[in-house]
Amino acid sequence: MNKEKKEKMKIIVCIKQVPNTTEIKINPATGTMIRDGVVSIMNPDDKGGLEMALRLKDKYNAHITVITMGPPQAEAILREAYALGADRAILLTDRKFAGADTLATSNALAGALRCLDYDLIIAGRQAIDGDTAQVGPQMAEHLGLPQVSYVADLQYNQNNLLTIKKETEEGHQLLEVEMPCVLTVLATANRARYMTVSGIMTAFDKEVEMWNADKIDVDEEKLGLKGSPTRVKKSFTKGRKGAGELFEVEAEEAVGIIISKLKEKFII
Amino acid sequence: MDFSLTNREKLFLQMIKDFADNEVKPLAAEIDEEERFPVETVEQMGKIGLMGIPVPVQYGGQGGTNQLYSMAVEELSRVCGTTGVIVSAHTSLCVAPILENGNEEQKMKYLPKLCSGEWLGAFGLTEPNAGTDAAMQQTFAVDAGDKWVLNGSKIFITNAGYAHIYIVMAMTDKSMGTRGISAFIVEEGTPGFSVGKQEKKLGIRGSATCELIFENCEIPKENLLGAIGKGFGIAMKTLDGGRIGIAAQALGIAQGAMDETIKYTKERKQFGKPISAFQNTQFQMADLETKVQAARLLVRSAAYKKDENLPYSVDAAMCKLFASEVAMEVTTKAVQFHGGYGYTREYPVERMMRDAKITEIYEGTSEVQRMVIAAKIFK
Ligand SMILES: Cc1cc2nc3c(=O)[nH]c(=O)nc-3n(C[C@H](O)[C@H](O)[C@H](O)COP(=O)(O)OP(=O)(O)OC[C@H]3O[C@@H](n4cnc5c(N)ncnc54)[C@H](O)[C@@H]3O)c2cc1C
Ligand SMILES: Cc1cc2nc3c(=O)[nH]c(=O)nc-3n(C[C@H](O)[C@H](O)[C@H](O)COP(=O)(O)OP(=O)(O)OC[C@H]3O[C@@H](n4cnc5c(N)ncnc54)[C@H](O)[C@@H]3O)c2cc1C
């Protein structure tokens, strides 16, 4: 870290509680998710982001704040984050946040972030339930910060600079970005550590700060249902693809089979 | 009594299940096949804090409970009986007697490194001629002024060869009978102390089970654990705690076999339907599920009493007796439900059946548990 900077590097990680299944059921009447009876977990990409922050903490003694917006039960993932090594936890919870789309969510989070000190903001790339990958980039826009999405690796350099490996469809890019900035991280970026037993023992003795809409710096019109321009027109469960056909043959024979199959379906 | 899990226990279970499924399960068949002690797992477990769960933080422990410790042994054993007993023997038979009987210097010297997993622990009571009749100790310790000199041998010692610290029972005054037995802390590498041959076993084949040999083994005076002549009592009390660990191991093995059998019988089809659809399967599995849950409640209740400093030796005997016999029954039937496939090493149930058997034997055979329970009812 920059020696002239007296304070520790401050990292904020945005984490979301999600149902532990990729097969979300939608209530056909309301078009919203049915969350009852599903086990909730910390979103995998967010766990990757938290691990990235924890590695910076191991190396540079950074201070980590985790923040989530959600119902009171979302406290569970904040306790988990404490057991993994986070230093401070904030739960944004208020009826006024309810019914938020991605814009209202990112506005609420940005409102909270404005009240906090940070050098680095880390979000997951994408939540496995909402799946939009919009919240991180939107937060960066609200806060006027540089952002890098799809982060697979990172290195801290002097003078507040980060060298970042960003995944792309073709391969990866190496980028340099100045802090403060927003990163959205992939679950595959690293192997998340296990909670320690002593971490679990002390996680419930620590304070989870409860913040409501009055506590954050944002126009109330931008929150919850009121602040959500998205209207769900229709939602449906995607039909499952049938099981494929399996041929265990030599390469040459395989080519013949593929060609005839493609012709059969008028693809070629 | 409250049967619901605390938030801590829930979070702990989330971690330990994850660890067992992702780190321990993938190695289970391999270490059994190769009879290989999983050093890498022990190192990982040390880092997470699984090697000193019920030890206060001031001694380098995790400040956890015996309840959490028994849950850890259960979950590890659900996927690998070997890994379960490594933790159980280390924690219950080495860490616990030092914590419960050691003086401040001994606790500060040994517990932090044992709890971090840097050192592994073992316990030597059994001898070729002193099995169930453990009072027949033939290992002697002679007071040589500024040191103790040990001679004799131990057999079937879990973690031997990989352990750094051994709690060893030896006779200090034969004329006193059980009151002439004392407990000692022996460190690896002490001159005159060596580890003998490793046993080839039916089950828990990745765990090390060896002979300990003492030939004029000189140990410092301060390595006496507890008072002189109190060794037999220390050993018996240590085994009381250990039985909760072994019961948890048995319970885990039983649960693992249940999980495998439920999955298999739903997939395997005969006579045009999954074998889980036969009423025989359903009724037998319903009985087994009930027994496993009963075993779990006995384990939880014994661990609860230990945590609350209530008398628990009879509870420990009952949970070990019941859980080990349930493990044997469940695993034997699991192989039966798997048919010929279950008899092969392609499926884990034959390993579970082999692993289950030891839980009826070590830390007091089932007969010994019945003696303990009977002694209470007919006292
Ligand atoms: C059309 C629409 C309507 C919706 N309506 C409702 C509704 O009525 N009620 C309802 O409960 N939900 C509703 N949602 C879900 C809600 O908008 C999303 O949960 C939220 O906006 C996050 O979006 P996402 O899941 O796509 O996250 P992504 O943008 O995929 O998440 C990226 C990252 O942003 C961060 N992040 C996202 N959400 C949070 C959070 N809450 N706290 C902290 N960090 C976070 C995480 O780091 C995450 O990895 C709706 C979503 C959509 C798209
Ligand atoms: C894999 C393994 C690991 C072990 N680990 C350890 C360890 O770490 N430390 C340690 O000190 N020991 C250890 N042991 C030893 C174990 O505790 C003993 O094997 C056990 O106590 C039985 O003693 P024994 O083998 O001499 O059997 P015996 O005492 O010879 O018993 C043989 C049979 O006779 C029965 N029997 C004996 N006496 C009576 C009686 N009075 N009434 C009715 N039935 C009776 C027994 O129940 C048993 O069925 C281990 C053993 C094994 C196999």
Coordinates of C-alpha atoms in Angstrom, one line a residue, chain A:
Chain A
M1 CA 0.0 0.0 0.0
N2 CA 0.9 3.6 -0.4
K3 CA 3.1 4.4 2.6
E4 CA 1.8 8.0 2.7
K5 CA -1.6 6.7 3.3
K6 CA -1.9 6.3 7.0
E7 CA -5.1 4.3 7.1
K8 CA -5.7 0.7 6.1
M9 CA -7.1 -0.1 2.7
K10 CA -10.9 -0.1 3.1
I11 CA -12.8 -2.6 1.1
I12 CA -16.6 -3.0 0.9
V13 CA -18.1 -6.2 -0.5
C14 CA -21.7 -6.3 -1.6
I15 CA -23.2 -9.7 -1.0
K16 CA -26.6 -11.0 -1.7
Q17 CA -28.6 -13.9 -0.2
V18 CA -29.9 -16.2 -2.9
P19 CA -31.9 -19.4 -3.0
N20 CA -29.6 -22.4 -3.4
T21 CA -30.9 -23.6 -6.7
T22 CA -30.5 -22.5 -10.2
E23 CA -34.0 -23.7 -10.9
I24 CA -36.1 -20.8 -9.5
K25 CA -39.8 -21.2 -9.5
I26 CA -41.9 -18.3 -10.5
N27 CA -45.4 -17.5 -9.2
P28 CA -47.4 -17.3 -12.5
A29 CA -50.0 -14.9 -10.9
T30 CA -47.5 -12.3 -9.7
G31 CA -44.5 -13.0 -11.9
T32 CA -42.2 -13.0 -8.8
M33 CA -40.0 -15.7 -7.3
I34 CA -41.3 -18.3 -4.9
R35 CA -38.7 -18.2 -2.1
D36 CA -40.4 -20.5 0.4
G37 CA -38.8 -23.8 1.3
V38 CA -35.6 -23.1 -0.5
V39 CA -32.3 -23.1 1.4
S40 CA -30.6 -19.7 1.1
I41 CA -26.9 -19.2 0.5
M42 CA -24.4 -16.4 -0.1
N43 CA -24.4 -15.8 -3.9
P44 CA -21.4 -17.7 -5.4
D45 CA -19.9 -14.8 -7.2
D46 CA -20.1 -12.7 -4.1
K47 CA -18.3 -15.4 -2.2
G48 CA -15.6 -15.1 -4.8
G49 CA -15.5 -11.4 -4.3
L50 CA -15.3 -11.7 -0.5
E51 CA -12.4 -14.2 -0.9
M52 CA -10.6 -11.7 -3.1
A53 CA -11.1 -9.1 -0.4
L54 CA -9.9 -11.5 2.3
R55 CA -6.7 -12.2 0.4
L56 CA -6.1 -8.5 0.3
K57 CA -6.7 -8.5 4.0
D58 CA -4.2 -11.3 4.5
K59 CA -1.6 -9.5 2.5
Y60 CA -2.1 -5.8 3.3
N61 CA -4.2 -6.0 6.5
A62 CA -7.2 -4.4 4.7
H63 CA -10.4 -3.7 6.6
I64 CA -13.5 -5.4 5.1
T65 CA -17.1 -4.3 5.4
V66 CA -19.8 -6.5 4.0
I67 CA -23.2 -5.1 3.1
T68 CA -26.4 -6.6 1.9
M69 CA -29.9 -5.4 1.2
G70 CA -32.6 -7.8 2.0
P71 CA -35.1 -9.1 4.6
P72 CA -34.0 -9.6 8.2
Q73 CA -33.1 -13.3 7.4
A74 CA -30.3 -12.0 5.1
E75 CA -28.4 -11.5 8.4
A76 CA -27.3 -15.2 8.0
I77 CA -24.9 -14.4 5.2
L78 CA -23.4 -11.5 7.1
R79 CA -22.7 -13.9 10.0
E80 CA -21.1 -16.2 7.5
A81 CA -19.0 -13.3 6.3
Y82 CA -17.9 -12.6 9.8
A83 CA -16.9 -16.3 10.3
L84 CA -14.9 -16.0 7.1
G85 CA -13.0 -12.9 8.3
A86 CA -15.0 -9.8 7.5
D87 CA -14.6 -6.9 10.0
R88 CA -18.0 -5.1 9.8
A89 CA -21.4 -6.0 8.6
I90 CA -24.4 -3.9 7.5
L91 CA -27.9 -5.0 6.7
L92 CA -30.0 -2.6 4.7
T93 CA -33.5 -3.6 5.6
D94 CA -36.7 -1.6 5.4
R95 CA -40.1 -2.1 3.9
K96 CA -39.3 0.9 1.7
F97 CA -36.7 -1.2 -0.1
A98 CA -39.3 -3.9 -1.0
G99 CA -40.2 -4.6 -4.6
A100 CA -36.9 -3.2 -5.9
D101 CA -35.7 -3.9 -9.4
T102 CA -32.0 -3.7 -10.3
L103 CA -32.1 0.1 -10.5
A104 CA -33.7 0.6 -7.1
T105 CA -31.4 -2.0 -5.6
S106 CA -28.3 -0.3 -6.9
N107 CA -29.6 3.1 -5.8
A108 CA -30.2 1.8 -2.3
L109 CA -26.7 0.2 -2.2
A110 CA -25.1 3.4 -3.6
G111 CA -27.0 5.4 -1.0
A112 CA -25.4 3.3 1.7
L113 CA -22.0 3.4 0.1
R114 CA -22.1 7.2 0.1
C115 CA -22.2 7.0 3.9
L116 CA -19.1 4.8 4.1
D117 CA -15.4 5.2 3.6
Y118 CA -13.8 3.0 0.9
D119 CA -10.9 2.4 -1.4
L120 CA -12.4 -0.5 -3.2
I121 CA -16.0 -1.8 -3.8
I122 CA -16.4 -5.4 -4.8
A123 CA -19.6 -7.0 -6.0
G124 CA -20.3 -10.3 -7.5
R125 CA -20.5 -10.4 -11.3
Q126 CA -24.1 -11.8 -11.2
A127 CA -26.6 -13.1 -8.7
I128 CA -27.8 -16.7 -9.5
D129 CA -31.4 -15.8 -8.9
G130 CA -31.9 -12.4 -10.6
D131 CA -29.1 -13.2 -13.0
T132 CA -29.0 -9.7 -14.5
A133 CA -25.4 -8.7 -13.7
Q134 CA -26.6 -5.1 -13.6
V135 CA -26.3 -4.1 -10.0
G136 CA -22.5 -3.7 -9.8
P137 CA -22.1 -1.6 -12.9
Q138 CA -25.2 0.5 -12.0
M139 CA -23.7 1.2 -8.5
A140 CA -20.5 2.4 -10.2
E141 CA -22.5 4.8 -12.4
H142 CA -24.4 6.2 -9.4
L143 CA -21.2 6.8 -7.6
G144 CA -19.3 8.1 -10.6
L145 CA -16.5 5.5 -10.1
P146 CA -14.5 3.5 -12.6
Q147 CA -15.5 -0.1 -12.9
V148 CA -14.2 -3.4 -14.2
S149 CA -16.6 -6.3 -14.5
Y150 CA -15.9 -10.1 -14.9
V151 CA -12.8 -9.9 -12.7
A152 CA -10.9 -13.1 -12.5
D153 CA -7.8 -11.9 -10.7
L154 CA -6.2 -8.9 -9.3
Q155 CA -2.9 -7.5 -8.0
Y156 CA -2.4 -4.5 -5.9
N157 CA 0.4 -2.1 -7.0
Q158 CA 1.8 1.0 -5.4
N159 CA 0.0 4.4 -5.8
N160 CA -3.5 3.0 -5.5
L161 CA -3.4 1.1 -8.7
L162 CA -4.8 -2.4 -9.4
T163 CA -3.8 -4.7 -12.2
I164 CA -6.8 -6.7 -13.1
K165 CA -7.4 -9.8 -15.2
K166 CA -10.9 -9.4 -16.8
E167 CA -12.5 -12.5 -18.4
T168 CA -13.9 -11.9 -21.9
E169 CA -15.6 -14.4 -24.2
E170 CA -12.4 -14.7 -26.3
G171 CA -9.9 -14.9 -23.4
H172 CA -8.9 -12.2 -21.0
Q173 CA -7.7 -8.6 -20.8
L174 CA -5.2 -7.1 -18.4
L175 CA -6.3 -3.7 -17.2
E176 CA -5.0 -1.2 -14.8
V177 CA -7.5 0.8 -12.7
E178 CA -7.1 3.4 -10.1
M179 CA -8.8 3.1 -6.7
P180 CA -11.5 3.9 -5.6
C181 CA -13.3 1.8 -8.1
V182 CA -16.0 -0.9 -8.4
L183 CA -15.2 -4.5 -9.4
T184 CA -17.6 -7.3 -10.2
V185 CA -15.9 -10.6 -9.5
L186 CA -16.5 -14.2 -10.7
A187 CA -17.0 -17.2 -8.4
T188 CA -14.3 -19.0 -10.4
A189 CA -11.7 -16.3 -9.6
N190 CA -10.5 -18.2 -6.6
R191 CA -11.2 -21.0 -4.3
A192 CA -13.1 -19.6 -1.4
R193 CA -11.8 -20.6 2.1
Y194 CA -13.8 -22.4 4.7
M195 CA -15.1 -20.6 7.7
T196 CA -12.9 -21.4 10.8
V197 CA -14.4 -22.8 13.9
S198 CA -13.3 -19.9 16.0
G199 CA -14.7 -17.6 13.4
I200 CA -18.1 -19.3 13.7
M201 CA -17.8 -19.2 17.5
T202 CA -17.4 -15.4 17.5
A203 CA -19.6 -14.5 14.5
F204 CA -22.7 -14.2 16.6
D205 CA -21.1 -12.0 19.2
K206 CA -20.4 -9.3 16.7
E207 CA -22.8 -6.5 15.7
V208 CA -24.8 -6.5 12.5
E209 CA -25.7 -2.9 11.9
M210 CA -29.3 -2.5 10.8
W211 CA -29.7 0.4 8.4
N212 CA -33.1 1.6 7.2
A213 CA -34.0 4.0 4.4
D214 CA -33.5 7.1 6.6
K215 CA -29.9 6.1 7.3
I216 CA -28.7 6.2 3.7
D217 CA -28.0 9.0 1.3
V218 CA -30.5 8.7 -1.5
D219 CA -33.7 10.2 -2.7
E220 CA -36.5 8.0 -1.3
E221 CA -38.3 8.2 -4.7
K222 CA -35.5 6.0 -6.1
L223 CA -36.2 3.1 -3.6
G224 CA -38.3 0.0 -3.7
L225 CA -41.3 -0.4 -6.0
K226 CA -41.6 3.4 -6.5
G227 CA -38.0 3.5 -7.8
S228 CA -38.4 0.5 -10.1
P229 CA -39.3 1.3 -13.7
T230 CA -39.1 -2.4 -14.7
R231 CA -42.5 -4.0 -15.3
V232 CA -42.7 -7.7 -15.6
K233 CA -44.9 -8.5 -18.6
K234 CA -44.7 -12.2 -18.5
S235 CA -42.5 -14.8 -16.9
F236 CA -42.2 -18.5 -17.7
T237 CA -40.1 -21.5 -16.9
K238 CA -37.9 -22.4 -19.8
G239 CA -38.7 -25.9 -21.2
R240 CA -36.0 -28.5 -20.5
K241 CA -33.9 -29.7 -23.4
G242 CA -34.1 -33.5 -24.0
A243 CA -31.1 -35.6 -23.2
G244 CA -28.7 -35.7 -26.1
E245 CA -27.7 -38.8 -28.0
L246 CA -24.4 -40.3 -27.1
F247 CA -22.1 -42.1 -29.7
E248 CA -18.9 -43.7 -28.6
V249 CA -17.1 -44.1 -31.9
E250 CA -13.8 -43.1 -33.6
A251 CA -13.4 -39.5 -34.8
E252 CA -13.9 -40.3 -38.4
E253 CA -17.2 -42.1 -37.9
A254 CA -18.3 -39.4 -35.6
V255 CA -17.9 -36.7 -38.3
G256 CA -20.2 -38.8 -40.6
I257 CA -22.8 -39.1 -37.8
I258 CA -22.7 -35.4 -37.1
I259 CA -23.1 -34.4 -40.8
S260 CA -26.0 -36.8 -41.3
K261 CA -27.7 -35.5 -38.1
L262 CA -27.3 -31.9 -39.2
K263 CA -28.7 -32.7 -42.6
E264 CA -31.6 -34.5 -41.0
K265 CA -32.5 -31.3 -39.2
F266 CA -32.0 -29.2 -42.3
I267 CA -29.2 -27.2 -40.6
I268 CA -26.8 -27.9 -43.5

